Amino acid sequence: VAESFREGLIMFSSFAFFGSLPILGYVVFPSLFPQMSDNQLFGCACAVTGCVLFLLGSVKSTLCASNWFTSGVETLLLGGACATVAYTIGQIIKEYVET
């Protein structure tokens, strides 16, 4: 039970930390660059997300026997696909809620 709790805590902490990095762009970038538009902020958040996903995939390769670059690209593509699906679903729901 203690091992499961420890693993769960590590998973939660990792998700909370790495999941907050793209959102921080909406807090940090407007402070540094007040002239940025919403579209530019969204682009920055996407870029940060891509970098974080690639980094996590590369680090993951140290835990399993795989090439760091291949693992990074794999995680980036899979995470990007999931994010695209989630964003698309959000846009579809937005269409129905606004009308």
mmCIF file of C-alpha atoms in Angstrom:
data_model
loop_
_atom_site.group_PDB
_atom_site.id
_atom_site.type_symbol
_atom_site.label_atom_id
_atom_site.label_comp_id
_atom_site.label_asym_id
_atom_site.label_seq_id
_atom_site.Cartn_x
_atom_site.Cartn_y
_atom_site.Cartn_z
ATOM 1 C CA VAL A 1 0.000 0.000 0.000
ATOM 2 C CA ALA A 2 2.821 2.437 0.857
ATOM 3 C CA GLU A 3 4.500 1.781 -2.502
ATOM 4 C CA SER A 4 1.235 2.393 -4.387
ATOM 5 C CA PHE A 5 0.668 5.627 -2.468
ATOM 6 C CA ARG A 6 4.222 6.763 -3.230
ATOM 7 C CA GLU A 7 3.827 5.989 -6.941
ATOM 8 C CA GLY A 8 0.475 7.777 -7.018
ATOM 9 C CA LEU A 9 1.960 10.832 -5.321
ATOM 10 C CA ILE A 10 4.837 10.922 -7.806
ATOM 11 C CA MET A 11 2.404 10.590 -10.715
ATOM 12 C CA PHE A 12 0.165 13.365 -9.356
ATOM 13 C CA SER A 13 3.114 15.681 -8.701
ATOM 14 C CA SER A 14 4.544 15.097 -12.173
ATOM 15 C CA PHE A 15 1.184 15.671 -13.839
ATOM 16 C CA ALA A 16 0.517 18.834 -11.823
ATOM 17 C CA PHE A 17 3.982 20.278 -12.504
ATOM 18 C CA PHE A 18 4.357 19.434 -16.190
ATOM 19 C CA GLY A 19 0.678 20.094 -16.909
ATOM 20 C CA SER A 20 0.951 23.598 -15.493
ATOM 21 C CA LEU A 21 3.887 24.640 -17.689
ATOM 22 C CA PRO A 22 1.817 25.489 -20.803
ATOM 23 C CA ILE A 23 -0.691 27.407 -18.676
ATOM 24 C CA LEU A 24 2.098 29.460 -17.124
ATOM 25 C CA GLY A 25 2.684 30.923 -20.580
ATOM 26 C CA TYR A 26 -0.606 32.754 -20.240
ATOM 27 C CA VAL A 27 0.664 34.277 -16.990
ATOM 28 C CA VAL A 28 4.331 34.921 -17.769
ATOM 29 C CA PHE A 29 4.260 36.006 -21.424
ATOM 30 C CA PRO A 30 1.659 38.795 -20.988
ATOM 31 C CA SER A 31 3.802 40.238 -18.188
ATOM 32 C CA LEU A 32 6.918 40.226 -20.361
ATOM 33 C CA PHE A 33 5.224 41.057 -23.673
ATOM 34 C CA PRO A 34 1.964 42.960 -23.014
ATOM 35 C CA GLN A 35 1.361 43.502 -26.741
ATOM 36 C CA MET A 36 0.909 39.761 -27.436
ATOM 37 C CA SER A 37 -2.463 38.773 -28.868
ATOM 38 C CA ASP A 38 -4.523 35.802 -27.717
ATOM 39 C CA ASN A 39 -3.492 33.880 -30.844
ATOM 40 C CA GLN A 40 0.181 34.529 -30.118
ATOM 41 C CA LEU A 41 -0.262 33.391 -26.516
ATOM 42 C CA PHE A 42 -1.981 30.226 -27.741
ATOM 43 C CA GLY A 43 0.922 29.602 -30.134
ATOM 44 C CA CYS A 44 3.407 30.039 -27.284
ATOM 45 C CA ALA A 45 1.422 27.631 -25.112
ATOM 46 C CA CYS A 46 1.452 25.082 -27.945
ATOM 47 C CA ALA A 47 5.219 25.508 -28.394
ATOM 48 C CA VAL A 48 5.857 25.087 -24.662
ATOM 49 C CA THR A 49 3.616 22.011 -24.647
ATOM 50 C CA GLY A 50 5.535 20.513 -27.563
ATOM 51 C CA CYS A 51 8.887 21.134 -25.882
ATOM 52 C CA VAL A 52 7.685 19.644 -22.596
ATOM 53 C CA LEU A 53 6.265 16.565 -24.336
ATOM 54 C CA PHE A 54 9.511 16.018 -26.249
ATOM 55 C CA LEU A 55 11.544 16.475 -23.060
ATOM 56 C CA LEU A 56 9.368 14.013 -21.143
ATOM 57 C CA GLY A 57 9.665 11.476 -23.951
ATOM 58 C CA SER A 58 13.424 11.875 -24.027
ATOM 59 C CA VAL A 59 13.664 11.395 -20.269
ATOM 60 C CA LYS A 60 11.345 8.385 -20.550
ATOM 61 C CA SER A 61 13.933 6.717 -22.787
ATOM 62 C CA THR A 62 16.307 6.481 -19.820
ATOM 63 C CA LEU A 63 13.775 4.248 -18.057
ATOM 64 C CA CYS A 64 13.247 1.913 -20.994
ATOM 65 C CA ALA A 65 15.574 0.634 -23.661
ATOM 66 C CA SER A 66 14.882 3.074 -26.487
ATOM 67 C CA ASN A 67 16.557 5.872 -28.386
ATOM 68 C CA TRP A 68 16.055 9.270 -26.680
ATOM 69 C CA PHE A 69 15.152 11.071 -29.909
ATOM 70 C CA THR A 70 12.695 8.415 -31.071
ATOM 71 C CA SER A 71 11.055 8.328 -27.660
ATOM 72 C CA GLY A 72 10.833 12.134 -27.584
ATOM 73 C CA VAL A 73 9.228 12.331 -31.024
ATOM 74 C CA GLU A 74 6.843 9.482 -30.182
ATOM 75 C CA THR A 75 5.661 11.224 -27.006
ATOM 76 C CA LEU A 76 5.399 14.561 -28.825
ATOM 77 C CA LEU A 77 3.259 13.076 -31.611
ATOM 78 C CA LEU A 78 1.029 11.072 -29.278
ATOM 79 C CA GLY A 79 0.560 14.002 -26.891
ATOM 80 C CA GLY A 80 -0.021 16.352 -29.808
ATOM 81 C CA ALA A 81 -2.675 14.046 -31.241
ATOM 82 C CA CYS A 82 -4.418 13.813 -27.860
ATOM 83 C CA ALA A 83 -4.292 17.589 -27.424
ATOM 84 C CA THR A 84 -5.698 18.099 -30.930
ATOM 85 C CA VAL A 85 -8.603 15.746 -30.236
ATOM 86 C CA ALA A 86 -9.325 17.457 -26.896
ATOM 87 C CA TYR A 87 -9.179 20.933 -28.485
ATOM 88 C CA THR A 88 -11.455 19.849 -31.346
ATOM 89 C CA ILE A 89 -14.011 18.380 -28.946
ATOM 90 C CA GLY A 90 -13.902 21.628 -26.958
ATOM 91 C CA GLN A 91 -14.555 23.659 -30.101
ATOM 92 C CA ILE A 92 -17.483 21.418 -31.072
ATOM 93 C CA ILE A 93 -19.011 21.724 -27.603
ATOM 94 C CA LYS A 94 -18.452 25.495 -27.694
ATOM 95 C CA GLU A 95 -20.511 25.685 -30.909
ATOM 96 C CA TYR A 96 -23.474 23.973 -29.223
ATOM 97 C CA VAL A 97 -23.253 25.915 -25.962
ATOM 98 C CA GLU A 98 -23.072 29.342 -27.632
ATOM 99 C CA THR A 99 -26.144 28.816 -29.833
#
